[in-house]
PDB file of C-alpha atoms in Angstrom:
ATOM      1  CA  UNK A  24      97.486 -38.391 113.467  1.00 37.00           C
ATOM      2  CA  UNK A  25      93.875 -39.369 114.329  1.00 36.00           C
ATOM      3  CA  UNK A  26      93.545 -43.117 113.167  1.00 40.00           C
ATOM      4  CA  UNK A  27      96.662 -44.391 115.119  1.00 40.00           C
ATOM      5  CA  UNK A  28      94.546 -45.682 118.185  1.00 42.00           C
ATOM      6  CA  UNK A  29      91.369 -44.345 117.015  1.00 42.00           C
ATOM      7  CA  UNK A  30      88.006 -45.364 114.683  1.00 47.00           C
ATOM      8  CA  UNK A  31      87.765 -43.241 111.390  1.00 48.00           C
ATOM      9  CA  UNK A  32      84.058 -43.180 110.768  1.00 51.00           C
ATOM     10  CA  UNK A  33      81.791 -42.241 107.647  1.00 50.00           C
ATOM     11  CA  UNK A  34      79.835 -38.819 107.425  1.00 50.00           C
ATOM     12  CA  UNK A  35      77.560 -38.259 105.001  1.00 49.00           C
ATOM     13  CA  UNK A  36      73.089 -36.663 105.565  1.00 46.00           C
ATOM     14  CA  UNK A  37      72.191 -38.049 101.782  1.00 46.00           C
ATOM     15  CA  UNK A  38      72.329 -41.589 100.136  1.00 47.00           C
ATOM     16  CA  UNK A  39      74.145 -40.431  97.733  1.00 51.00           C
ATOM     17  CA  UNK A  40      78.482 -40.200  97.517  1.00 56.00           C
ATOM     18  CA  UNK A  41      77.934 -42.541 101.084  1.00 58.00           C
ATOM     19  CA  UNK A  42      79.217 -46.026  99.852  1.00 64.00           C
ATOM     20  CA  UNK A  43      81.764 -44.226  97.674  1.00 70.00           C
ATOM     21  CA  UNK A  44      82.425 -42.556 100.887  1.00 67.00           C
ATOM     22  CA  UNK A  45      82.867 -45.874 103.258  1.00 71.00           C
ATOM     23  CA  UNK A  46      84.943 -47.216 100.302  1.00 70.00           C
ATOM     24  CA  UNK A  47      87.087 -44.084 101.094  1.00 73.00           C
ATOM     25  CA  UNK A  48      87.069 -44.852 104.867  1.00 71.00           C
ATOM     26  CA  UNK A  49      87.667 -48.346 104.465  1.00 73.00           C
ATOM     27  CA  UNK A  50      90.705 -47.661 102.135  1.00 71.00           C
ATOM     28  CA  UNK A  51      92.290 -45.732 104.227  1.00 68.00           C
ATOM     29  CA  UNK A  52      92.150 -47.614 107.235  1.00 67.00           C
ATOM     30  CA  UNK A  53      94.053 -50.587 105.914  1.00 67.00           C
ATOM     31  CA  UNK A  54      96.492 -48.193 104.538  1.00 64.00           C
ATOM     32  CA  UNK A  55      96.648 -45.801 107.822  1.00 61.00           C
ATOM     33  CA  UNK A  56      96.815 -49.785 109.447  1.00 60.00           C
ATOM     34  CA  UNK A  57      99.273 -51.227 107.570  1.00 58.00           C
ATOM     35  CA  UNK A  58     101.571 -48.158 107.055  1.00 55.00           C
ATOM     36  CA  UNK A  59     102.067 -46.459 110.643  1.00 53.00           C
ATOM     37  CA  UNK A  60     105.313 -47.940 111.337  1.00 59.00           C
ATOM     38  CA  UNK A  61     105.833 -46.024 114.494  1.00 65.00           C
ATOM     39  CA  UNK A  62     102.804 -45.844 117.117  1.00 70.00           C
ATOM     40  CA  UNK A  63     104.953 -47.934 119.049  1.00 77.00           C
ATOM     41  CA  UNK A  64     107.255 -45.705 120.047  1.00 84.00           C
ATOM     42  CA  UNK A  65     104.442 -43.312 121.574  1.00 86.00           C
ATOM     43  CA  UNK A  66     102.236 -43.129 123.811  1.00 84.00           C
ATOM     44  CA  UNK A  67      98.204 -42.270 122.218  1.00 84.00           C
ATOM     45  CA  UNK A  68      96.160 -40.777 124.907  1.00 85.00           C
ATOM     46  CA  UNK A  69      92.359 -39.605 124.944  1.00 85.00           C
ATOM     47  CA  UNK A  70      92.126 -37.160 127.720  1.00 84.00           C
ATOM     48  CA  UNK A  71      90.127 -34.467 125.661  1.00 84.00           C
ATOM     49  CA  UNK A  72      87.813 -36.640 124.072  1.00 84.00           C
ATOM     50  CA  UNK A  73      84.556 -34.963 124.804  1.00 83.00           C
ATOM     51  CA  UNK A  74      85.785 -32.277 127.118  1.00 83.00           C
ATOM     52  CA  UNK A  75      85.231 -28.441 125.717  1.00 87.00           C
ATOM     53  CA  UNK A  76      87.919 -26.708 124.834  1.00 86.00           C
ATOM     54  CA  UNK A  77      91.309 -27.949 123.306  1.00 88.00           C
ATOM     55  CA  UNK A  78      94.173 -26.623 125.517  1.00 87.00           C
ATOM     56  CA  UNK A  79      96.942 -28.827 127.255  1.00 86.00           C
ATOM     57  CA  UNK A  80      98.303 -27.069 130.461  1.00 86.00           C
ATOM     58  CA  UNK A  81     101.197 -29.853 131.640  1.00 83.00           C
ATOM     59  CA  UNK A  82     103.571 -28.628 134.469  1.00 86.00           C
ATOM     60  CA  UNK A  83     106.718 -30.028 135.137  1.00 83.00           C
ATOM     61  CA  UNK A  84     108.194 -30.502 138.861  1.00 87.00           C
ATOM     62  CA  UNK A  85     110.945 -30.564 139.980  1.00 87.00           C
ATOM     63  CA  UNK A  86     112.359 -31.434 143.859  1.00 91.00           C
ATOM     64  CA  UNK A  87     115.695 -31.207 145.046  1.00 93.00           C
ATOM     65  CA  UNK A  88     117.077 -31.967 148.383  1.00 93.00           C
ATOM     66  CA  UNK A  89     119.239 -33.738 150.402  1.00 92.00           C
ATOM     67  CA  UNK A  90     119.327 -36.400 153.644  1.00 93.00           C
ATOM     68  CA  UNK A  91     121.401 -35.343 156.734  1.00 92.00           C
ATOM     69  CA  UNK A  92     122.683 -37.303 159.841  1.00 92.00           C
ATOM     70  CA  UNK A  93     120.216 -36.721 162.464  1.00 91.00           C
ATOM     71  CA  UNK A  94     122.219 -37.654 165.529  1.00 90.00           C
ATOM     72  CA  UNK A  95     124.052 -34.040 165.362  1.00 90.00           C
ATOM     73  CA  UNK A  96     120.441 -32.284 166.855  1.00 88.00           C
ATOM     74  CA  UNK A  97     121.435 -29.826 164.141  1.00 90.00           C
ATOM     75  CA  UNK A  98     119.210 -27.898 161.277  1.00 93.00           C
ATOM     76  CA  UNK A  99     118.620 -29.545 157.983  1.00 93.00           C
ATOM     77  CA  UNK A 100     121.531 -26.857 156.474  1.00 92.00           C
ATOM     78  CA  UNK A 101     120.442 -24.843 153.538  1.00 92.00           C
ATOM     79  CA  UNK A 102     122.362 -26.451 150.526  1.00 92.00           C
ATOM     80  CA  UNK A 103     120.063 -29.418 152.078  1.00 92.00           C
ATOM     81  CA  UNK A 104     116.559 -28.525 152.948  1.00 94.00           C
ATOM     82  CA  UNK A 105     114.351 -29.528 149.983  1.00 95.00           C
ATOM     83  CA  UNK A 106     113.469 -26.972 146.909  1.00 95.00           C
ATOM     84  CA  UNK A 107     110.643 -26.970 144.400  1.00 95.00           C
ATOM     85  CA  UNK A 108     110.509 -25.285 141.277  1.00 94.00           C
ATOM     86  CA  UNK A 109     108.228 -26.037 138.435  1.00 91.00           C
ATOM     87  CA  UNK A 110     107.701 -25.174 134.233  1.00 88.00           C
ATOM     88  CA  UNK A 111     104.354 -24.877 132.934  1.00 90.00           C
ATOM     89  CA  UNK A 112     103.543 -25.423 129.010  1.00 85.00           C
ATOM     90  CA  UNK A 113     100.556 -25.072 127.693  1.00 89.00           C
ATOM     91  CA  UNK A 114      99.516 -27.159 124.445  1.00 88.00           C
ATOM     92  CA  UNK A 115      96.740 -26.084 122.020  1.00 90.00           C
ATOM     93  CA  UNK A 116      94.958 -28.763 119.861  1.00 90.00           C
ATOM     94  CA  UNK A 117      95.621 -27.975 116.276  1.00 89.00           C
ATOM     95  CA  UNK A 118      92.867 -29.326 114.092  1.00 91.00           C
ATOM     96  CA  UNK A 119      93.752 -31.356 110.212  1.00 90.00           C
ATOM     97  CA  UNK A 120      92.762 -31.729 107.064  1.00 91.00           C
ATOM     98  CA  UNK A 121      92.821 -33.373 103.569  1.00 88.00           C
ATOM     99  CA  UNK A 122      90.946 -33.014 100.291  1.00 91.00           C
ATOM    100  CA  UNK A 123      90.661 -34.780  97.071  1.00 91.00           C
ATOM    101  CA  UNK A 124      88.467 -34.876  94.728  1.00 92.00           C
ATOM    102  CA  UNK A 125      87.044 -37.638  91.893  1.00 91.00           C
ATOM    103  CA  UNK A 126      85.401 -36.574  88.847  1.00 93.00           C
ATOM    104  CA  UNK A 127      82.903 -38.951  87.602  1.00 92.00           C
ATOM    105  CA  UNK A 128      84.820 -38.999  84.163  1.00 94.00           C
ATOM    106  CA  UNK A 129      87.772 -39.999  86.656  1.00 93.00           C
ATOM    107  CA  UNK A 130      85.402 -43.160  87.937  1.00 90.00           C
ATOM    108  CA  UNK A 131      84.284 -44.148  84.676  1.00 92.00           C
ATOM    109  CA  UNK A 132      88.271 -44.627  83.247  1.00 94.00           C
ATOM    110  CA  UNK A 133      89.851 -46.239  86.639  1.00 92.00           C
ATOM    111  CA  UNK A 134      87.472 -48.127  88.580  1.00 87.00           C
ATOM    112  CA  UNK A 135      90.295 -48.321  91.337  1.00 87.00           C
ATOM    113  CA  UNK A 136      90.529 -44.676  91.353  1.00 89.00           C
ATOM    114  CA  UNK A 137      88.604 -44.418  95.045  1.00 85.00           C
ATOM    115  CA  UNK A 138      90.642 -46.813  96.764  1.00 84.00           C
ATOM    116  CA  UNK A 139      93.947 -45.803  95.878  1.00 86.00           C
ATOM    117  CA  UNK A 140      92.904 -41.648  96.080  1.00 87.00           C
ATOM    118  CA  UNK A 141      92.409 -42.585  99.738  1.00 83.00           C
ATOM    119  CA  UNK A 142      95.503 -44.998 100.016  1.00 83.00           C
ATOM    120  CA  UNK A 143      97.998 -41.731  99.212  1.00 85.00           C
ATOM    121  CA  UNK A 144      95.393 -39.737 101.372  1.00 82.00           C
ATOM    122  CA  UNK A 145      96.206 -42.574 103.975  1.00 79.00           C
ATOM    123  CA  UNK A 146     100.327 -41.938 103.244  1.00 80.00           C
ATOM    124  CA  UNK A 147     100.225 -38.195 103.266  1.00 83.00           C
ATOM    125  CA  UNK A 148      97.943 -38.618 106.981  1.00 78.00           C
ATOM    126  CA  UNK A 149     101.018 -41.493 107.742  1.00 76.00           C
ATOM    127  CA  UNK A 150     103.820 -39.031 107.354  1.00 80.00           C
ATOM    128  CA  UNK A 151     102.638 -36.190 108.257  1.00 84.00           C
ATOM    129  CA  UNK A 152     102.798 -38.652 111.912  1.00 77.00           C
ATOM    130  CA  UNK A 153     105.860 -39.803 111.270  1.00 79.00           C
ATOM    131  CA  UNK A 154     107.749 -36.225 110.600  1.00 86.00           C
ATOM    132  CA  UNK A 155     105.716 -34.493 114.048  1.00 88.00           C
ATOM    133  CA  UNK A 156     107.169 -37.544 116.188  1.00 88.00           C
ATOM    134  CA  UNK A 157     110.571 -36.861 115.282  1.00 90.00           C
ATOM    135  CA  UNK A 158     110.024 -33.485 115.772  1.00 92.00           C
ATOM    136  CA  UNK A 159     109.184 -33.715 118.946  1.00 92.00           C
ATOM    137  CA  UNK A 160     112.261 -36.338 119.236  1.00 92.00           C
ATOM    138  CA  UNK A 161     114.414 -33.560 117.905  1.00 93.00           C
ATOM    139  CA  UNK A 162     113.163 -31.190 121.161  1.00 93.00           C
ATOM    140  CA  UNK A 163     114.996 -33.458 123.473  1.00 94.00           C
ATOM    141  CA  UNK A 164     117.037 -31.651 126.039  1.00 93.00           C
ATOM    142  CA  UNK A 165     120.032 -34.013 126.952  1.00 93.00           C
ATOM    143  CA  UNK A 166     122.451 -34.758 125.093  1.00 94.00           C
ATOM    144  CA  UNK A 167     125.436 -36.863 124.669  1.00 94.00           C
ATOM    145  CA  UNK A 168     128.468 -36.794 122.074  1.00 93.00           C
ATOM    146  CA  UNK A 169     130.597 -39.327 120.555  1.00 93.00           C
ATOM    147  CA  UNK A 170     133.564 -39.302 118.338  1.00 92.00           C
ATOM    148  CA  UNK A 171     133.278 -42.616 116.876  1.00 90.00           C
ATOM    149  CA  UNK A 172     129.759 -44.367 116.542  1.00 91.00           C
ATOM    150  CA  UNK A 173     129.547 -47.572 118.155  1.00 91.00           C
ATOM    151  CA  UNK A 174     128.154 -49.710 121.828  1.00 92.00           C
ATOM    152  CA  UNK A 175     130.738 -47.419 124.025  1.00 93.00           C
ATOM    153  CA  UNK A 176     129.321 -43.886 122.162  1.00 93.00           C
ATOM    154  CA  UNK A 177     125.428 -45.276 123.537  1.00 93.00           C
ATOM    155  CA  UNK A 178     126.101 -46.608 127.294  1.00 93.00           C
ATOM    156  CA  UNK A 179     128.686 -43.453 127.633  1.00 94.00           C
ATOM    157  CA  UNK A 180     124.797 -41.521 126.909  1.00 94.00           C
ATOM    158  CA  UNK A 181     122.948 -43.827 129.018  1.00 93.00           C
ATOM    159  CA  UNK A 182     125.410 -43.489 131.782  1.00 92.00           C
ATOM    160  CA  UNK A 183     124.202 -40.501 131.493  1.00 92.00           C
ATOM    161  CA  UNK A 184     120.705 -40.651 131.676  1.00 92.00           C
ATOM    162  CA  UNK A 185     121.478 -43.321 135.385  1.00 87.00           C
ATOM    163  CA  UNK A 186     118.917 -45.004 134.882  1.00 88.00           C
ATOM    164  CA  UNK A 187     118.085 -48.709 137.214  1.00 84.00           C
ATOM    165  CA  UNK A 188     116.272 -49.912 134.624  1.00 84.00           C
ATOM    166  CA  UNK A 189     116.231 -49.934 130.587  1.00 85.00           C
ATOM    167  CA  UNK A 190     112.570 -51.764 130.162  1.00 83.00           C
ATOM    168  CA  UNK A 191     110.624 -50.258 127.224  1.00 85.00           C
ATOM    169  CA  UNK A 192     113.352 -48.218 125.573  1.00 92.00           C
ATOM    170  CA  UNK A 193     115.407 -47.379 122.333  1.00 92.00           C
ATOM    171  CA  UNK A 194     117.598 -46.600 120.361  1.00 93.00           C
ATOM    172  CA  UNK A 195     116.665 -44.615 116.696  1.00 92.00           C
ATOM    173  CA  UNK A 196     119.002 -45.263 114.520  1.00 91.00           C
ATOM    174  CA  UNK A 197     119.887 -44.742 110.519  1.00 89.00           C
ATOM    175  CA  UNK A 198     120.390 -47.645 108.599  1.00 89.00           C
ATOM    176  CA  UNK A 199     123.650 -46.366 107.923  1.00 90.00           C
ATOM    177  CA  UNK A 200     124.552 -45.874 111.827  1.00 90.00           C
ATOM    178  CA  UNK A 201     123.434 -49.167 112.986  1.00 90.00           C
ATOM    179  CA  UNK A 202     125.595 -50.578 110.511  1.00 89.00           C
ATOM    180  CA  UNK A 203     128.524 -48.603 112.034  1.00 89.00           C
ATOM    181  CA  UNK A 204     126.693 -50.372 115.495  1.00 89.00           C
ATOM    182  CA  UNK A 205     126.950 -53.280 114.253  1.00 84.00           C
ATOM    183  CA  UNK A 206     131.252 -53.645 113.946  1.00 87.00           C
ATOM    184  CA  UNK A 207     131.081 -53.429 117.920  1.00 88.00           C
ATOM    185  CA  UNK A 208     131.342 -57.332 119.679  1.00 87.00           C
ATOM    186  CA  UNK A 209     128.308 -56.260 122.128  1.00 86.00           C
ATOM    187  CA  UNK A 210     125.714 -55.956 119.487  1.00 85.00           C
ATOM    188  CA  UNK A 211     127.056 -58.896 117.547  1.00 81.00           C
ATOM    189  CA  UNK A 212     126.974 -60.938 120.364  1.00 81.00           C
ATOM    190  CA  UNK A 213     123.593 -60.235 121.012  1.00 78.00           C
ATOM    191  CA  UNK A 214     119.796 -62.091 119.948  1.00 69.00           C
ATOM    192  CA  UNK A 215     117.151 -60.361 117.640  1.00 66.00           C
ATOM    193  CA  UNK A 216     115.103 -60.610 121.196  1.00 65.00           C
ATOM    194  CA  UNK A 217     111.315 -60.886 121.688  1.00 67.00           C
ATOM    195  CA  UNK A 218     110.590 -58.086 118.652  1.00 68.00           C
ATOM    196  CA  UNK A 219     108.928 -55.438 120.633  1.00 68.00           C
ATOM    197  CA  UNK A 220     108.702 -52.340 118.015  1.00 74.00           C
ATOM    198  CA  UNK A 221     108.316 -52.310 114.408  1.00 71.00           C
ATOM    199  CA  UNK A 222     111.590 -52.469 112.836  1.00 73.00           C
ATOM    200  CA  UNK A 223     113.076 -53.609 116.093  1.00 79.00           C
ATOM    201  CA  UNK A 224     116.560 -55.511 115.014  1.00 82.00           C
ATOM    202  CA  UNK A 225     118.531 -56.204 117.832  1.00 83.00           C
ATOM    203  CA  UNK A 226     118.036 -55.624 122.101  1.00 84.00           C
ATOM    204  CA  UNK A 227     121.620 -55.252 123.877  1.00 86.00           C
ATOM    205  CA  UNK A 228     121.240 -55.337 128.144  1.00 84.00           C
ATOM    206  CA  UNK A 229     117.620 -54.457 127.860  1.00 84.00           C
ATOM    207  CA  UNK A 230     117.748 -51.561 124.523  1.00 88.00           C
ATOM    208  CA  UNK A 231     115.677 -52.532 121.669  1.00 88.00           C
ATOM    209  CA  UNK A 232     117.656 -51.039 119.087  1.00 90.00           C
ATOM    210  CA  UNK A 233     115.411 -49.838 115.619  1.00 89.00           C
ATOM    211  CA  UNK A 234     116.096 -49.126 112.397  1.00 88.00           C
ATOM    212  CA  UNK A 235     114.212 -46.060 111.292  1.00 86.00           C
ATOM    213  CA  UNK A 236     115.716 -44.189 107.768  1.00 84.00           C
ATOM    214  CA  UNK A 237     113.535 -40.732 109.403  1.00 85.00           C
ATOM    215  CA  UNK A 238     116.825 -39.864 110.961  1.00 86.00           C
ATOM    216  CA  UNK A 239     120.114 -38.705 109.637  1.00 86.00           C
ATOM    217  CA  UNK A 240     123.896 -40.474 109.123  1.00 86.00           C
ATOM    218  CA  UNK A 241     124.955 -38.917 112.083  1.00 88.00           C
ATOM    219  CA  UNK A 242     122.097 -38.937 114.595  1.00 90.00           C
ATOM    220  CA  UNK A 243     120.464 -41.566 117.205  1.00 93.00           C
ATOM    221  CA  UNK A 244     118.034 -41.248 119.772  1.00 95.00           C
ATOM    222  CA  UNK A 245     117.252 -42.709 122.977  1.00 95.00           C
ATOM    223  CA  UNK A 246     114.012 -43.005 124.500  1.00 95.00           C
ATOM    224  CA  UNK A 247     111.199 -44.543 126.172  1.00 93.00           C
ATOM    225  CA  UNK A 248     107.023 -45.153 124.682  1.00 90.00           C
ATOM    226  CA  UNK A 249     106.539 -42.353 127.261  1.00 90.00           C
ATOM    227  CA  UNK A 250     108.751 -39.642 125.784  1.00 93.00           C
ATOM    228  CA  UNK A 251     106.412 -38.454 122.973  1.00 91.00           C
ATOM    229  CA  UNK A 252     102.653 -38.624 123.638  1.00 90.00           C
ATOM    230  CA  UNK A 253     100.102 -38.023 121.018  1.00 87.00           C
ATOM    231  CA  UNK A 254      97.022 -36.461 122.738  1.00 88.00           C
ATOM    232  CA  UNK A 255      94.323 -37.063 120.101  1.00 85.00           C
ATOM    233  CA  UNK A 256      90.934 -34.866 120.599  1.00 88.00           C
ATOM    234  CA  UNK A 257      89.508 -36.311 117.216  1.00 85.00           C
ATOM    235  CA  UNK A 258      89.716 -38.673 116.110  1.00 80.00           C
ATOM    236  CA  UNK A 259      89.338 -38.677 111.951  1.00 78.00           C
ATOM    237  CA  UNK A 260      86.614 -38.124 109.849  1.00 80.00           C
ATOM    238  CA  UNK A 261      85.623 -39.256 106.012  1.00 81.00           C
ATOM    239  CA  UNK A 262      83.480 -36.506 105.200  1.00 83.00           C
ATOM    240  CA  UNK A 263      81.122 -36.068 101.522  1.00 85.00           C
ATOM    241  CA  UNK A 264      79.931 -33.510  99.171  1.00 86.00           C
ATOM    242  CA  UNK A 265      78.810 -34.352  96.102  1.00 86.00           C
ATOM    243  CA  UNK A 266      78.080 -31.672  93.248  1.00 89.00           C
ATOM    244  CA  UNK A 267      76.517 -33.480  90.597  1.00 88.00           C
ATOM    245  CA  UNK A 268      75.990 -30.402  88.155  1.00 91.00           C
ATOM    246  CA  UNK A 269      79.755 -30.669  88.606  1.00 92.00           C
ATOM    247  CA  UNK A 270      80.117 -34.414  88.041  1.00 92.00           C
ATOM    248  CA  UNK A 271      82.379 -34.527  91.199  1.00 90.00           C
ATOM    249  CA  UNK A 272      82.636 -35.532  94.440  1.00 88.00           C
ATOM    250  CA  UNK A 273      85.048 -34.274  97.078  1.00 90.00           C
ATOM    251  CA  UNK A 274      86.052 -36.357 100.068  1.00 88.00           C
ATOM    252  CA  UNK A 275      87.645 -34.110 103.194  1.00 88.00           C
ATOM    253  CA  UNK A 276      88.970 -35.916 106.026  1.00 85.00           C
ATOM    254  CA  UNK A 277      89.773 -34.069 109.408  1.00 86.00           C
ATOM    255  CA  UNK A 278      91.133 -34.746 112.217  1.00 86.00           C
ATOM    256  CA  UNK A 279      92.894 -32.841 115.587  1.00 89.00           C
ATOM    257  CA  UNK A 280      95.450 -33.650 117.751  1.00 87.00           C
ATOM    258  CA  UNK A 281      99.044 -32.686 118.978  1.00 89.00           C
ATOM    259  CA  UNK A 282     102.613 -34.433 119.616  1.00 89.00           C
ATOM    260  CA  UNK A 283     104.835 -32.878 122.109  1.00 91.00           C
ATOM    261  CA  UNK A 284     107.857 -33.889 124.016  1.00 92.00           C
ATOM    262  CA  UNK A 285     106.425 -35.116 127.618  1.00 90.00           C
ATOM    263  CA  UNK A 286     108.876 -36.632 129.443  1.00 89.00           C
ATOM    264  CA  UNK A 287     112.660 -36.870 129.079  1.00 89.00           C
ATOM    265  CA  UNK A 288     113.997 -39.130 132.141  1.00 90.00           C
ATOM    266  CA  UNK A 289     114.585 -41.348 129.883  1.00 93.00           C
ATOM    267  CA  UNK A 290     115.482 -39.533 126.337  1.00 95.00           C
ATOM    268  CA  UNK A 291     118.334 -38.667 125.548  1.00 96.00           C
ATOM    269  CA  UNK A 292     120.103 -37.543 121.754  1.00 95.00           C
ATOM    270  CA  UNK A 293     123.491 -38.418 120.605  1.00 94.00           C
ATOM    271  CA  UNK A 294     125.442 -36.305 118.406  1.00 92.00           C
ATOM    272  CA  UNK A 295     129.003 -36.185 116.646  1.00 90.00           C
ATOM    273  CA  UNK A 296     131.629 -34.426 118.639  1.00 86.00           C
ATOM    274  CA  UNK A 297     132.656 -31.199 115.758  1.00 81.00           C
ATOM    275  CA  UNK A 298     136.021 -31.648 115.351  1.00 70.00           C
TER     276      UNK A 298
END
């Protein structure tokens, strides 16, 4: 996760293995950059980098109140008086790591072994990042049910959110769901427009439609970039342990962070109505 917007650093105390660690580092950076397609769908923060501790304390405030006619000279009734409620949530940063071994024999038999191992390392990290993102999206509490998935269903969900602007918002759908959606006249008439998000295929009334095979066939999600946050505590590091007598090296990638649902104001899940 830490490679989304941060840097991969290489740590190696001795000369032996240092250049191989650099090879792995470079291959990892190249692979992860080309693989990640969800990074511009969420916000990355580095507020805990360099700070002691690994705990995030998130407080969500809700204010409710009403405006009344002042000409009456009466006090504001109890039902309209301002009330503040809040919810406190504590989230703890988690460390993660991967490791793989490369033997002298493997290097003699295949000169690409380091690069291919690093590519596999990056792909595993990529899948972890994406899975964490979609897990957080599925924790959205607002829902809108549909019978037939079309643009009317999307508009019903947007009406539930009651927003003045759709700027920076996207609709995530599976390829199968998009096939259904593009039968709607609104989607047929829409131009591709400016591509803001990776995987974006259309922009309809300011809402970017993004295809993802991480969603189920009857699952769709409307959200904005600030809905999900990745808090990066430690950028990824690649370290190498050299075991000369065993004729092998161990490469370890470590990073620390957390992906969580931060703001539901522009977020809602579309689910199929159970008959």
